Every structure is written in C-alpha cells, then in structure tokens.
PDB file of C-alpha atoms in Angstrom:
ATOM      1  CA  MET N  20       0.000   0.000   0.000  1.00 40.00           C
ATOM      2  CA  GLN N  21       1.393   3.376  -1.013  1.00 41.00           C
ATOM      3  CA  SER N  22       2.079   5.665   1.911  1.00 44.00           C
ATOM      4  CA  PHE N  23       0.614   9.138   1.875  1.00 43.00           C
ATOM      5  CA  LYS N  24       2.059  12.152   3.606  1.00 46.00           C
ATOM      6  CA  SER N  25      -0.139  15.167   4.083  1.00 45.00           C
ATOM      7  CA  PRO N  26       0.885  18.644   2.885  1.00 46.00           C
ATOM      8  CA  VAL N  27       1.158  19.647   6.543  1.00 43.00           C
ATOM      9  CA  TYR N  28       3.621  16.801   7.201  1.00 44.00           C
ATOM     10  CA  LEU N  29       5.673  17.649   4.105  1.00 45.00           C
ATOM     11  CA  ALA N  30       5.755  21.329   4.995  1.00 47.00           C
ATOM     12  CA  GLY N  31       6.899  20.483   8.515  1.00 46.00           C
ATOM     13  CA  ALA N  32       9.656  18.209   7.209  1.00 46.00           C
ATOM     14  CA  ALA N  33      10.836  20.900   4.818  1.00 45.00           C
ATOM     15  CA  LEU N  34      10.876  23.424   7.667  1.00 43.00           C
ATOM     16  CA  LEU N  35      12.941  21.037   9.816  1.00 42.00           C
ATOM     17  CA  ILE N  36      15.463  20.467   7.010  1.00 44.00           C
ATOM     18  CA  ALA N  37      15.707  24.204   6.364  1.00 41.00           C
ATOM     19  CA  SER N  38      16.199  24.798  10.078  1.00 39.00           C
ATOM     20  CA  ASN N  39      19.040  22.283  10.200  1.00 43.00           C
ATOM     21  CA  MET N  40      20.671  23.824   7.120  1.00 42.00           C
ATOM     22  CA  THR N  41      20.415  27.270   8.679  1.00 39.00           C
ATOM     23  CA  LEU N  42      21.995  25.973  11.848  1.00 42.00           C
ATOM     24  CA  ALA N  43      24.836  24.432   9.843  1.00 61.00           C
ATOM     25  CA  ASP N  44      25.294  27.653   7.865  1.00 62.00           C
ATOM     26  CA  ASP N  45      25.342  29.680  11.067  1.00 66.00           C
ATOM     27  CA  ASP N  46      27.906  27.339  12.555  1.00 81.00           C
ATOM     28  CA  MET N  47      30.133  27.663   9.475  1.00 91.00           C
ATOM     29  CA  GLU N  48      29.687  31.409   9.599  1.00 93.00           C
ATOM     30  CA  ASN N  49      31.329  31.410  13.018  1.00 94.00           C
ATOM     31  CA  TYR N  50      34.366  29.796  11.408  1.00 97.00           C
ATOM     32  CA  ARG N  51      34.348  32.069   8.360  1.00 96.00           C
ATOM     33  CA  LEU N  52      34.381  35.124  10.600  1.00 95.00           C
ATOM     34  CA  ARG N  53      37.752  34.012  11.972  1.00 97.00           C
ATOM     35  CA  PHE N  54      39.351  34.813   8.606  1.00 98.00           C
ATOM     36  CA  GLU N  55      39.852  37.905   6.438  1.00 97.00           C
ATOM     37  CA  PRO N  56      40.029  38.218   2.642  1.00 98.00           C
ATOM     38  CA  LEU N  57      43.313  39.440   1.226  1.00 98.00           C
ATOM     39  CA  PRO N  58      43.161  43.098   0.111  1.00 97.00           C
ATOM     40  CA  HIS N  59      44.458  44.000  -3.334  1.00 96.00           C
ATOM     41  CA  LEU N  60      47.231  46.168  -1.850  1.00 95.00           C
ATOM     42  CA  PRO N  61      49.199  46.021   1.403  1.00 97.00           C
ATOM     43  CA  PRO N  62      49.683  49.101   3.603  1.00 94.00           C
ATOM     44  CA  LEU N  63      51.848  51.672   1.812  1.00 95.00           C
ATOM     45  CA  PRO N  64      54.454  53.560   3.870  1.00 95.00           C
ATOM     46  CA  ALA N  65      54.182  57.344   3.760  1.00 94.00           C
ATOM     47  CA  GLU N  66      57.918  57.673   3.155  1.00 95.00           C
ATOM     48  CA  ASN N  67      57.791  55.463   0.043  1.00 97.00           C
ATOM     49  CA  SER N  68      54.681  56.265  -1.943  1.00 95.00           C
ATOM     50  CA  GLN N  69      53.751  54.073  -4.892  1.00 97.00           C
ATOM     51  CA  THR N  70      54.053  55.673  -8.325  1.00 98.00           C
ATOM     52  CA  ASP N  71      54.089  54.179 -11.811  1.00 98.00           C
ATOM     53  CA  GLU N  72      57.664  55.383 -12.255  1.00 98.00           C
ATOM     54  CA  LYS N  73      58.868  53.612  -9.109  1.00 98.00           C
ATOM     55  CA  VAL N  74      57.032  50.417 -10.027  1.00 98.00           C
ATOM     56  CA  GLU N  75      58.589  50.403 -13.499  1.00 98.00           C
ATOM     57  CA  LEU N  76      62.078  51.030 -12.116  1.00 98.00           C
ATOM     58  CA  GLY N  77      61.651  48.416  -9.392  1.00 98.00           C
ATOM     59  CA  ASN N  78      60.457  45.910 -11.974  1.00 98.00           C
ATOM     60  CA  MET N  79      63.618  46.455 -14.013  1.00 98.00           C
ATOM     61  CA  LEU N  80      65.878  46.199 -10.981  1.00 98.00           C
ATOM     62  CA  PHE N  81      64.191  42.979  -9.834  1.00 98.00           C
ATOM     63  CA  PHE N  82      65.243  41.302 -13.089  1.00 98.00           C
ATOM     64  CA  GLU N  83      68.640  43.036 -13.377  1.00 98.00           C
ATOM     65  CA  PRO N  84      71.542  40.536 -13.057  1.00 98.00           C
ATOM     66  CA  ARG N  85      74.282  43.162 -13.332  1.00 97.00           C
ATOM     67  CA  ILE N  86      73.813  44.161  -9.703  1.00 97.00           C
ATOM     68  CA  SER N  87      75.360  40.805  -8.779  1.00 97.00           C
ATOM     69  CA  ALA N  88      79.089  40.070  -8.703  1.00 97.00           C
ATOM     70  CA  SER N  89      78.777  37.376 -11.364  1.00 96.00           C
ATOM     71  CA  GLY N  90      76.482  39.436 -13.563  1.00 96.00           C
ATOM     72  CA  VAL N  91      74.090  36.517 -13.948  1.00 96.00           C
ATOM     73  CA  ILE N  92      72.032  36.491 -10.714  1.00 97.00           C
ATOM     74  CA  SER N  93      69.041  38.753 -10.176  1.00 97.00           C
ATOM     75  CA  CYS N  94      66.299  38.895  -7.569  1.00 97.00           C
ATOM     76  CA  ALA N  95      64.163  36.920 -10.025  1.00 97.00           C
ATOM     77  CA  THR N  96      66.699  34.083 -10.054  1.00 96.00           C
ATOM     78  CA  CYS N  97      65.533  32.895  -6.644  1.00 96.00           C
ATOM     79  CA  HIS N  98      62.115  34.557  -6.807  1.00 97.00           C
ATOM     80  CA  ASN N  99      61.017  33.117 -10.128  1.00 97.00           C
ATOM     81  CA  PRO N 100      57.545  34.246 -11.276  1.00 97.00           C
ATOM     82  CA  ALA N 101      56.984  30.847 -12.891  1.00 97.00           C
ATOM     83  CA  LEU N 102      57.647  29.057  -9.599  1.00 97.00           C
ATOM     84  CA  GLY N 103      55.360  30.927  -7.221  1.00 97.00           C
ATOM     85  CA  TRP N 104      57.954  33.728  -7.011  1.00 98.00           C
ATOM     86  CA  SER N 105      60.266  31.324  -5.200  1.00 97.00           C
ATOM     87  CA  ASP N 106      62.660  28.675  -6.569  1.00 97.00           C
ATOM     88  CA  ARG N 107      61.204  25.297  -5.531  1.00 97.00           C
ATOM     89  CA  ILE N 108      64.519  23.926  -4.328  1.00 97.00           C
ATOM     90  CA  PRO N 109      65.289  23.149  -0.688  1.00 96.00           C
ATOM     91  CA  ARG N 110      67.834  25.913  -0.176  1.00 94.00           C
ATOM     92  CA  ALA N 111      68.761  28.850  -2.384  1.00 92.00           C
ATOM     93  CA  VAL N 112      71.761  28.618  -4.718  1.00 94.00           C
ATOM     94  CA  GLY N 113      73.706  31.857  -5.095  1.00 95.00           C
ATOM     95  CA  HIS N 114      77.098  33.258  -6.060  1.00 95.00           C
ATOM     96  CA  ASN N 115      79.561  30.650  -7.384  1.00 92.00           C
ATOM     97  CA  GLY N 116      76.977  27.932  -6.788  1.00 93.00           C
ATOM     98  CA  GLN N 117      76.996  28.387  -3.033  1.00 93.00           C
ATOM     99  CA  ILE N 118      74.030  26.826  -1.246  1.00 93.00           C
ATOM    100  CA  GLY N 119      72.452  28.973   1.433  1.00 91.00           C
ATOM    101  CA  GLU N 120      71.275  27.845   4.840  1.00 92.00           C
ATOM    102  CA  ARG N 121      67.579  28.476   4.263  1.00 95.00           C
ATOM    103  CA  ASN N 122      64.697  27.919   1.906  1.00 96.00           C
ATOM    104  CA  THR N 123      63.740  30.874  -0.297  1.00 97.00           C
ATOM    105  CA  PRO N 124      60.487  32.494   0.895  1.00 96.00           C
ATOM    106  CA  THR N 125      58.101  33.699  -1.768  1.00 98.00           C
ATOM    107  CA  VAL N 126      57.863  37.451  -2.282  1.00 98.00           C
ATOM    108  CA  LEU N 127      54.145  37.177  -3.025  1.00 98.00           C
ATOM    109  CA  ASN N 128      52.158  39.278  -0.549  1.00 98.00           C
ATOM    110  CA  SER N 129      55.392  40.165   1.272  1.00 97.00           C
ATOM    111  CA  GLY N 130      54.150  43.732   1.722  1.00 97.00           C
ATOM    112  CA  PHE N 131      51.660  42.394   4.281  1.00 97.00           C
ATOM    113  CA  LEU N 132      54.440  41.067   6.518  1.00 97.00           C
ATOM    114  CA  ASN N 133      55.600  42.958   9.600  1.00 95.00           C
ATOM    115  CA  ALA N 134      59.034  41.309   9.512  1.00 95.00           C
ATOM    116  CA  GLN N 135      61.200  40.147   6.633  1.00 96.00           C
ATOM    117  CA  PHE N 136      63.432  37.076   6.240  1.00 96.00           C
ATOM    118  CA  TRP N 137      63.006  33.870   8.230  1.00 96.00           C
ATOM    119  CA  ASP N 138      64.720  35.494  11.211  1.00 96.00           C
ATOM    120  CA  GLY N 139      63.045  38.901  10.934  1.00 96.00           C
ATOM    121  CA  ARG N 140      66.306  40.792  10.700  1.00 95.00           C
ATOM    122  CA  GLU N 141      64.650  43.519   8.620  1.00 95.00           C
ATOM    123  CA  PRO N 142      61.323  45.111   9.549  1.00 94.00           C
ATOM    124  CA  ASP N 143      60.262  46.136   6.046  1.00 95.00           C
ATOM    125  CA  LEU N 144      60.755  45.543   2.348  1.00 97.00           C
ATOM    126  CA  GLU N 145      63.001  48.575   1.947  1.00 96.00           C
ATOM    127  CA  GLY N 146      65.574  46.970   4.235  1.00 93.00           C
ATOM    128  CA  GLN N 147      65.027  43.487   2.894  1.00 95.00           C
ATOM    129  CA  ALA N 148      65.567  44.502  -0.725  1.00 95.00           C
ATOM    130  CA  LEU N 149      69.219  45.421  -0.275  1.00 96.00           C
ATOM    131  CA  GLY N 150      70.277  42.428   1.834  1.00 95.00           C
ATOM    132  CA  PRO N 151      70.542  39.779  -0.916  1.00 96.00           C
ATOM    133  CA  ILE N 152      72.594  42.108  -3.147  1.00 97.00           C
ATOM    134  CA  GLU N 153      75.425  42.273  -0.618  1.00 96.00           C
ATOM    135  CA  ALA N 154      75.121  38.774   0.879  1.00 95.00           C
ATOM    136  CA  ASP N 155      78.195  36.686   0.004  1.00 94.00           C
ATOM    137  CA  VAL N 156      76.130  33.568  -0.517  1.00 93.00           C
ATOM    138  CA  GLU N 157      73.569  35.324  -2.737  1.00 96.00           C
ATOM    139  CA  MET N 158      74.474  38.139  -5.162  1.00 97.00           C
ATOM    140  CA  ALA N 159      77.785  39.073  -3.491  1.00 96.00           C
ATOM    141  CA  MET N 160      77.939  42.634  -4.811  1.00 96.00           C
ATOM    142  CA  GLN N 161      78.892  45.661  -2.727  1.00 97.00           C
ATOM    143  CA  LEU N 162      76.182  48.305  -2.988  1.00 97.00           C
ATOM    144  CA  ASP N 163      78.597  50.968  -4.189  1.00 97.00           C
ATOM    145  CA  HIS N 164      79.665  48.766  -7.066  1.00 97.00           C
ATOM    146  CA  ALA N 165      76.056  47.897  -7.906  1.00 98.00           C
ATOM    147  CA  LEU N 166      75.165  51.573  -8.071  1.00 98.00           C
ATOM    148  CA  GLU N 167      78.194  52.296 -10.246  1.00 98.00           C
ATOM    149  CA  ARG N 168      77.071  49.626 -12.694  1.00 97.00           C
ATOM    150  CA  LEU N 169      73.572  51.052 -12.893  1.00 98.00           C
ATOM    151  CA  ALA N 170      74.914  54.572 -13.419  1.00 98.00           C
ATOM    152  CA  GLU N 171      76.767  53.390 -16.524  1.00 98.00           C
ATOM    153  CA  PHE N 172      73.471  53.123 -18.388  1.00 98.00           C
ATOM    154  CA  GLU N 173      71.667  56.201 -19.649  1.00 98.00           C
ATOM    155  CA  LEU N 174      68.332  54.385 -19.378  1.00 98.00           C
ATOM    156  CA  TYR N 175      68.820  53.847 -15.649  1.00 98.00           C
ATOM    157  CA  GLN N 176      69.906  57.455 -15.231  1.00 98.00           C
ATOM    158  CA  ASP N 177      66.598  58.501 -16.814  1.00 98.00           C
ATOM    159  CA  LYS N 178      64.463  55.976 -14.894  1.00 98.00           C
ATOM    160  CA  PHE N 179      65.905  56.920 -11.498  1.00 98.00           C
ATOM    161  CA  ALA N 180      65.454  60.619 -12.306  1.00 98.00           C
ATOM    162  CA  GLU N 181      61.821  60.034 -13.285  1.00 98.00           C
ATOM    163  CA  ALA N 182      61.107  57.962 -10.169  1.00 98.00           C
ATOM    164  CA  TYR N 183      62.914  60.357  -7.824  1.00 98.00           C
ATOM    165  CA  PRO N 184      62.712  63.836  -9.374  1.00 96.00           C
ATOM    166  CA  ASN N 185      64.486  66.873  -7.985  1.00 91.00           C
ATOM    167  CA  GLN N 186      67.341  64.818  -6.558  1.00 96.00           C
ATOM    168  CA  GLU N 187      70.887  65.713  -7.530  1.00 94.00           C
ATOM    169  CA  ASP N 188      72.047  62.081  -7.508  1.00 96.00           C
ATOM    170  CA  PRO N 189      68.992  59.787  -7.554  1.00 98.00           C
ATOM    171  CA  ILE N 190      71.010  56.603  -8.186  1.00 98.00           C
ATOM    172  CA  ASN N 191      71.702  55.798  -4.554  1.00 98.00           C
ATOM    173  CA  ALA N 192      71.217  52.898  -2.180  1.00 97.00           C
ATOM    174  CA  GLU N 193      68.106  54.296  -0.522  1.00 97.00           C
ATOM    175  CA  ASN N 194      66.309  54.749  -3.829  1.00 98.00           C
ATOM    176  CA  LEU N 195      67.449  51.318  -5.019  1.00 98.00           C
ATOM    177  CA  GLY N 196      65.866  49.690  -1.975  1.00 98.00           C
ATOM    178  CA  LYS N 197      62.741  51.820  -2.217  1.00 98.00           C
ATOM    179  CA  ALA N 198      62.143  51.027  -5.888  1.00 98.00           C
ATOM    180  CA  LEU N 199      62.512  47.285  -5.312  1.00 98.00           C
ATOM    181  CA  ALA N 200      60.162  47.518  -2.318  1.00 98.00           C
ATOM    182  CA  VAL N 201      57.521  49.422  -4.301  1.00 98.00           C
ATOM    183  CA  PHE N 202      57.570  46.779  -7.030  1.00 98.00           C
ATOM    184  CA  GLN N 203      57.325  43.942  -4.521  1.00 98.00           C
ATOM    185  CA  ARG N 204      54.264  45.555  -2.939  1.00 98.00           C
ATOM    186  CA  THR N 205      52.455  45.054  -6.261  1.00 98.00           C
ATOM    187  CA  LEU N 206      53.040  41.283  -6.151  1.00 98.00           C
ATOM    188  CA  ASN N 207      49.821  40.323  -4.399  1.00 98.00           C
ATOM    189  CA  THR N 208      47.413  37.458  -4.987  1.00 98.00           C
ATOM    190  CA  PRO N 209      43.834  38.414  -4.064  1.00 97.00           C
ATOM    191  CA  ASN N 210      40.651  36.656  -5.146  1.00 98.00           C
ATOM    192  CA  ALA N 211      41.700  33.141  -4.191  1.00 98.00           C
ATOM    193  CA  PRO N 212      38.833  30.627  -3.987  1.00 98.00           C
ATOM    194  CA  PHE N 213      38.886  31.042  -0.198  1.00 98.00           C
ATOM    195  CA  ASP N 214      38.604  34.826  -0.553  1.00 98.00           C
ATOM    196  CA  ARG N 215      35.559  34.362  -2.765  1.00 98.00           C
ATOM    197  CA  TYR N 216      34.106  31.999  -0.167  1.00 98.00           C
ATOM    198  CA  LEU N 217      34.650  34.578   2.580  1.00 97.00           C
ATOM    199  CA  GLN N 218      32.960  37.190   0.402  1.00 97.00           C
ATOM    200  CA  GLY N 219      29.804  35.122   0.015  1.00 95.00           C
ATOM    201  CA  ASP N 220      30.327  32.556  -2.739  1.00 96.00           C
ATOM    202  CA  MET N 221      29.449  29.440  -0.765  1.00 95.00           C
ATOM    203  CA  ASN N 222      30.390  27.170  -3.681  1.00 96.00           C
ATOM    204  CA  ALA N 223      33.874  28.635  -4.208  1.00 98.00           C
ATOM    205  CA  ILE N 224      35.492  25.829  -2.203  1.00 98.00           C
ATOM    206  CA  SER N 225      34.679  22.154  -1.733  1.00 97.00           C
ATOM    207  CA  GLU N 226      33.085  20.507   1.278  1.00 97.00           C
ATOM    208  CA  GLN N 227      36.428  18.843   1.979  1.00 98.00           C
ATOM    209  CA  ALA N 228      38.102  22.266   2.059  1.00 98.00           C
ATOM    210  CA  LYS N 229      35.379  23.607   4.366  1.00 97.00           C
ATOM    211  CA  ASN N 230      36.033  20.690   6.700  1.00 97.00           C
ATOM    212  CA  GLY N 231      39.704  21.579   6.469  1.00 98.00           C
ATOM    213  CA  MET N 232      38.923  25.161   7.485  1.00 98.00           C
ATOM    214  CA  VAL N 233      37.110  23.847  10.546  1.00 98.00           C
ATOM    215  CA  ALA N 234      40.004  21.525  11.409  1.00 98.00           C
ATOM    216  CA  PHE N 235      42.453  24.393  10.886  1.00 98.00           C
ATOM    217  CA  VAL N 236      40.597  26.443  13.496  1.00 98.00           C
ATOM    218  CA  ASP N 237      39.705  23.666  15.935  1.00 97.00           C
ATOM    219  CA  ASN N 238      43.278  22.339  16.067  1.00 97.00           C
ATOM    220  CA  GLY N 239      44.753  25.765  16.755  1.00 97.00           C
ATOM    221  CA  CYS N 240      46.576  26.412  13.462  1.00 98.00           C
ATOM    222  CA  ILE N 241      44.874  29.802  13.289  1.00 98.00           C
ATOM    223  CA  ALA N 242      46.648  30.948  16.455  1.00 97.00           C
ATOM    224  CA  CYS N 243      49.766  31.709  14.381  1.00 97.00           C
ATOM    225  CA  HIS N 244      48.376  31.666  10.843  1.00 98.00           C
ATOM    226  CA  ARG N 245      45.835  34.449  11.084  1.00 97.00           C
ATOM    227  CA  GLY N 246      44.909  37.728   9.435  1.00 97.00           C
ATOM    228  CA  PRO N 247      44.524  38.316   5.707  1.00 98.00           C
ATOM    229  CA  ASN N 248      48.002  36.951   4.940  1.00 98.00           C
ATOM    230  CA  LEU N 249      47.570  33.996   7.321  1.00 98.00           C
ATOM    231  CA  THR N 250      50.624  34.831   9.412  1.00 98.00           C
ATOM    232  CA  ASP N 251      51.085  36.713  12.656  1.00 96.00           C
ATOM    233  CA  SER N 252      54.598  37.818  11.527  1.00 94.00           C
ATOM    234  CA  GLN N 253      55.807  36.659  14.945  1.00 96.00           C
ATOM    235  CA  PHE N 254      58.552  34.178  15.824  1.00 97.00           C
ATOM    236  CA  HIS N 255      57.912  30.709  17.154  1.00 96.00           C
ATOM    237  CA  ALA N 256      60.271  27.944  18.190  1.00 94.00           C
ATOM    238  CA  ILE N 257      60.267  24.896  15.973  1.00 89.00           C
ATOM    239  CA  GLN N 258      63.042  22.392  15.410  1.00 81.00           C
ATOM    240  CA  VAL N 259      62.285  21.170  11.925  1.00 83.00           C
ATOM    241  CA  PRO N 260      63.539  17.636  11.250  1.00 79.00           C
ATOM    242  CA  GLY N 261      67.068  17.841   9.851  1.00 83.00           C
ATOM    243  CA  SER N 262      67.604  21.509  10.758  1.00 89.00           C
ATOM    244  CA  THR N 263      70.212  22.860  13.175  1.00 91.00           C
ATOM    245  CA  ASP N 264      69.488  26.496  12.276  1.00 94.00           C
ATOM    246  CA  LEU N 265      69.299  28.670  15.400  1.00 96.00           C
ATOM    247  CA  GLY N 266      66.890  31.084  13.711  1.00 95.00           C
ATOM    248  CA  ARG N 267      66.183  34.439  15.323  1.00 97.00           C
ATOM    249  CA  TYR N 268      68.833  33.785  17.984  1.00 97.00           C
ATOM    250  CA  ILE N 269      71.448  34.669  15.352  1.00 96.00           C
ATOM    251  CA  VAL N 270      69.900  38.152  15.147  1.00 96.00           C
ATOM    252  CA  THR N 271      69.164  38.872  18.808  1.00 97.00           C
ATOM    253  CA  GLY N 272      71.544  36.653  20.765  1.00 97.00           C
ATOM    254  CA  GLU N 273      68.679  35.978  23.168  1.00 97.00           C
ATOM    255  CA  GLU N 274      68.595  32.404  24.462  1.00 97.00           C
ATOM    256  CA  SER N 275      64.801  32.412  24.223  1.00 96.00           C
ATOM    257  CA  ASP N 276      65.044  33.047  20.474  1.00 97.00           C
ATOM    258  CA  LYS N 277      66.836  29.813  19.661  1.00 96.00           C
ATOM    259  CA  TYR N 278      65.084  27.920  16.857  1.00 95.00           C
ATOM    260  CA  ARG N 279      62.490  30.657  16.480  1.00 96.00           C
ATOM    261  CA  PHE N 280      61.421  31.547  12.948  1.00 96.00           C
ATOM    262  CA  ARG N 281      58.895  33.969  11.527  1.00 97.00           C
ATOM    263  CA  THR N 282      55.542  32.386  10.789  1.00 97.00           C
ATOM    264  CA  PRO N 283      55.423  31.965   6.997  1.00 96.00           C
ATOM    265  CA  THR N 284      52.385  33.072   5.052  1.00 98.00           C
ATOM    266  CA  LEU N 285      50.083  30.285   3.921  1.00 98.00           C
ATOM    267  CA  ARG N 286      48.956  32.271   0.904  1.00 98.00           C
ATOM    268  CA  ASN N 287      49.856  30.301  -2.266  1.00 98.00           C
ATOM    269  CA  VAL N 288      51.474  27.637  -0.087  1.00 98.00           C
ATOM    270  CA  ALA N 289      50.412  24.923  -2.540  1.00 98.00           C
ATOM    271  CA  VAL N 290      52.735  26.369  -5.213  1.00 98.00           C
ATOM    272  CA  THR N 291      55.674  27.448  -3.042  1.00 97.00           C
ATOM    273  CA  TYR N 292      57.076  24.067  -2.041  1.00 97.00           C
ATOM    274  CA  PRO N 293      59.314  22.688  -0.545  1.00 97.00           C
ATOM    275  CA  TYR N 294      58.605  23.792   3.018  1.00 97.00           C
ATOM    276  CA  MET N 295      60.163  24.784   6.349  1.00 95.00           C
ATOM    277  CA  ASN N 296      63.266  26.883   6.921  1.00 94.00           C
ATOM    278  CA  ASN N 297      65.531  24.182   5.473  1.00 94.00           C
ATOM    279  CA  GLY N 298      63.244  23.180   2.599  1.00 95.00           C
ATOM    280  CA  ALA N 299      63.452  19.522   3.602  1.00 93.00           C
ATOM    281  CA  THR N 300      59.689  18.971   3.686  1.00 95.00           C
ATOM    282  CA  GLN N 301      58.635  18.165   0.152  1.00 95.00           C
ATOM    283  CA  THR N 302      54.838  17.908   0.201  1.00 97.00           C
ATOM    284  CA  LEU N 303      52.019  19.902   1.704  1.00 98.00           C
ATOM    285  CA  GLU N 304      50.614  16.795   3.359  1.00 98.00           C
ATOM    286  CA  GLU N 305      53.965  16.161   5.046  1.00 97.00           C
ATOM    287  CA  ALA N 306      54.153  19.810   6.134  1.00 97.00           C
ATOM    288  CA  VAL N 307      50.703  19.602   7.733  1.00 98.00           C
ATOM    289  CA  ALA N 308      51.728  16.458   9.620  1.00 96.00           C
ATOM    290  CA  VAL N 309      55.015  18.009  10.799  1.00 94.00           C
ATOM    291  CA  MET N 310      53.298  21.171  12.021  1.00 95.00           C
ATOM    292  CA  GLY N 311      50.732  19.104  13.870  1.00 96.00           C
ATOM    293  CA  GLN N 312      53.466  17.173  15.649  1.00 94.00           C
ATOM    294  CA  GLU N 313      55.966  19.970  16.291  1.00 91.00           C
ATOM    295  CA  MET N 314      53.717  22.932  17.036  1.00 93.00           C
ATOM    296  CA  LEU N 315      50.506  21.387  18.298  1.00 94.00           C
ATOM    297  CA  GLY N 316      51.660  18.086  19.754  1.00 93.00           C
ATOM    298  CA  ARG N 317      49.094  16.218  17.697  1.00 95.00           C
ATOM    299  CA  GLU N 318      49.209  13.250  15.358  1.00 97.00           C
ATOM    300  CA  PHE N 319      46.750  14.146  12.608  1.00 97.00           C
ATOM    301  CA  ASP N 320      44.968  11.235  10.993  1.00 98.00           C
ATOM    302  CA  THR N 321      44.901  10.901   7.202  1.00 98.00           C
ATOM    303  CA  THR N 322      41.436  12.429   6.894  1.00 98.00           C
ATOM    304  CA  THR N 323      42.423  15.539   8.846  1.00 98.00           C
ATOM    305  CA  ILE N 324      45.624  15.942   6.836  1.00 98.00           C
ATOM    306  CA  ASP N 325      43.719  15.630   3.563  1.00 98.00           C
ATOM    307  CA  GLU N 326      41.074  18.111   4.666  1.00 98.00           C
ATOM    308  CA  ILE N 327      43.545  20.742   5.865  1.00 98.00           C
ATOM    309  CA  THR N 328      45.553  20.254   2.679  1.00 98.00           C
ATOM    310  CA  ALA N 329      42.416  20.794   0.598  1.00 98.00           C
ATOM    311  CA  PHE N 330      41.778  24.005   2.544  1.00 98.00           C
ATOM    312  CA  LEU N 331      45.335  25.212   1.948  1.00 98.00           C
ATOM    313  CA  HIS N 332      44.922  24.664  -1.795  1.00 98.00           C
ATOM    314  CA  THR N 333      42.079  27.214  -1.778  1.00 98.00           C
ATOM    315  CA  LEU N 334      44.575  29.909  -0.724  1.00 98.00           C
ATOM    316  CA  THR N 335      46.210  30.069  -4.159  1.00 98.00           C
ATOM    317  CA  GLY N 336      45.209  33.456  -5.529  1.00 98.00           C
ATOM    318  CA  GLU N 337      45.409  35.254  -8.835  1.00 97.00           C
ATOM    319  CA  MET N 338      49.028  35.732  -9.812  1.00 97.00           C
ATOM    320  CA  PRO N 339      50.075  39.388 -10.265  1.00 97.00           C
ATOM    321  CA  GLU N 340      50.442  40.922 -13.693  1.00 94.00           C
ATOM    322  CA  PHE N 341      53.867  42.284 -14.502  1.00 94.00           C
ATOM    323  CA  ASP N 342      56.075  43.059 -17.490  1.00 91.00           C
ATOM    324  CA  VAL N 343      59.268  41.203 -18.231  1.00 93.00           C
ATOM    325  CA  PRO N 344      61.434  44.286 -18.682  1.00 96.00           C
ATOM    326  CA  ALA N 345      63.697  45.090 -21.601  1.00 94.00           C
ATOM    327  CA  LEU N 346      66.988  45.820 -19.856  1.00 97.00           C
ATOM    328  CA  PRO N 347      69.638  48.137 -21.277  1.00 95.00           C
TER     329      PRO N 347
END
C-alpha cells in the first residue's frame, strides 16, 4: 500500500530540514568570521609612496643581473615568477653555486608582513631589498659597485630621475631599496577561492576544504596563521627535522630566540614548495603532519591531513600581472 504524507507533514519536514541547514550555515559562519580576505594592496608607507615610475624602475631592478658580482644572478633568479615567485629547491643557490642555509620564501604578498626574512632581521621591504645584493652567498655585490654599474646606463639614469625627481644624484642605495620595495608591494594574490568563499560565494570551495577550514581552526593552526596573509609575523620555536638552524637567535643573541622563525604566510602555499626553513619537507601533506606534531603536539589522521591540505589549496590566488622588462 502506497504511503501518503499530508501537505502539513511535508511542509513540517521541509521546515525542519531548512532549520538544520540554517543551523549548519550559522555554525560555518562562526568559522568564516575568523578569517579575512586578502586586500588588493598592502599598507603603503608614507615615506615610500607608490608611483608608476617607481614600479617600473623596481620591476627592471628585480630582473637586473648586473647588480650581482657574477652578472648573472638577479632577484628573479631565486624569486622566479613561474615558480610561485620562489625557486622550488630546498635551499637557495647563489654566487659561485653556493648553497644557502635556508629555503627561499616567496615574495608574493610580502608587503603584508611585519618582519622580513626567516629570522626577521629587517622590519620592512626597503631593508630586505638590499640584503641579498650584498650577501656573500647570494648576489655578493657591494652596494657601491652595484650603483656604479647602474649609473653606466643612460636608461637607468633617466628611470631613477623620473622615479625620484628633484634629486641631484637619484642613483643611490636608498632609492634602489625603495624602488625594489615598491615593485614587490604590487606582487599580491587576491581573489583566491577562499577569498571568494569569505565574500559570500558558498560554492567557491569544496566541502572537503570547508572541513579543512574547521580543522584548521579547531586544532589551533589559526593561532599563528591568522589575518589576511595567514601569518602573525611573529617568531615561534620549531626544530624542523634535519635543521640545526638557530633562527632568530642569530639576530638577537637571546637564548629564548633559539630555533624561532617567523611564521610563513600560507597564501599560495600549494605552489611554493618545498617547506620549512631548510626546505626539507617536500609535500604539503607532510608539512601539515610536521606542524601538527611539532607545534601542536598532535598526530593528525589521514582524513584531517587531507582536509587541511584541501583548505590550503584554496589559498592560491590570482598571480600578479607584470612586465618582463627590456633591460639596457
């Protein structure tokens, strides 16, 4: 005999289902409110305003190998646009094939950071920009010599004068750092699937990724990976397997800073492998497991690892537009 359900029964069932869906949506909303979409631009310092002329000059300098001792290494060598603006090798290779101590961080969204380098030895991009030029293991070029090389070219004379008008000698170290910093502040990746989800597109990410977002919050990952760039820009102690790097201690000499490193951004983390300060962690799944063990004291099961990994994949944003410059 065919069962019959009255309109009143059906309406009540529909109301109950809708109520449960609303409850679930409200519960997810509490998680969504813990996050922030990435703005299109980071904060701009008053002492280094962004102009088209500075961006163009900084773009050229970023790809300029003649400010390295060998004449073949540029900023873009280690921060390759095709490789997530990093290099996808465990540790950076610099002057004369020297291998550095640390993995190359991406420059994407670096303008949102409150500290630069793994050990935070520079507070801003202006300071960070000049460090690799002089570092023996990177570009190995004294700043004075780099500036002399740039001054040999009429095009650079014109570009520096346009970017920094009314200066008697605009080709100087301060302007070099400022131009590189201005360009790097344009290298942002907004409108990731997760950003669209936060802005109201409930179908922008999968159910697995939503579960990963919940696990990310419930397990405490968000304590350090928070804010629009998913980093607190603070320093936390972690002894990554295979690493003897003393981290921020090398900068401060404070015993409490041993093995402390700046929290890396999780933006675009799926395309900026390998991971950790020594680049020894090859996959995102492995990185999630290591962070669970080392920072949270937890052994994540396979389902949790897969869900958090799916969530992290939604943080890959739109890559910035830029011109490959024609150098003199």
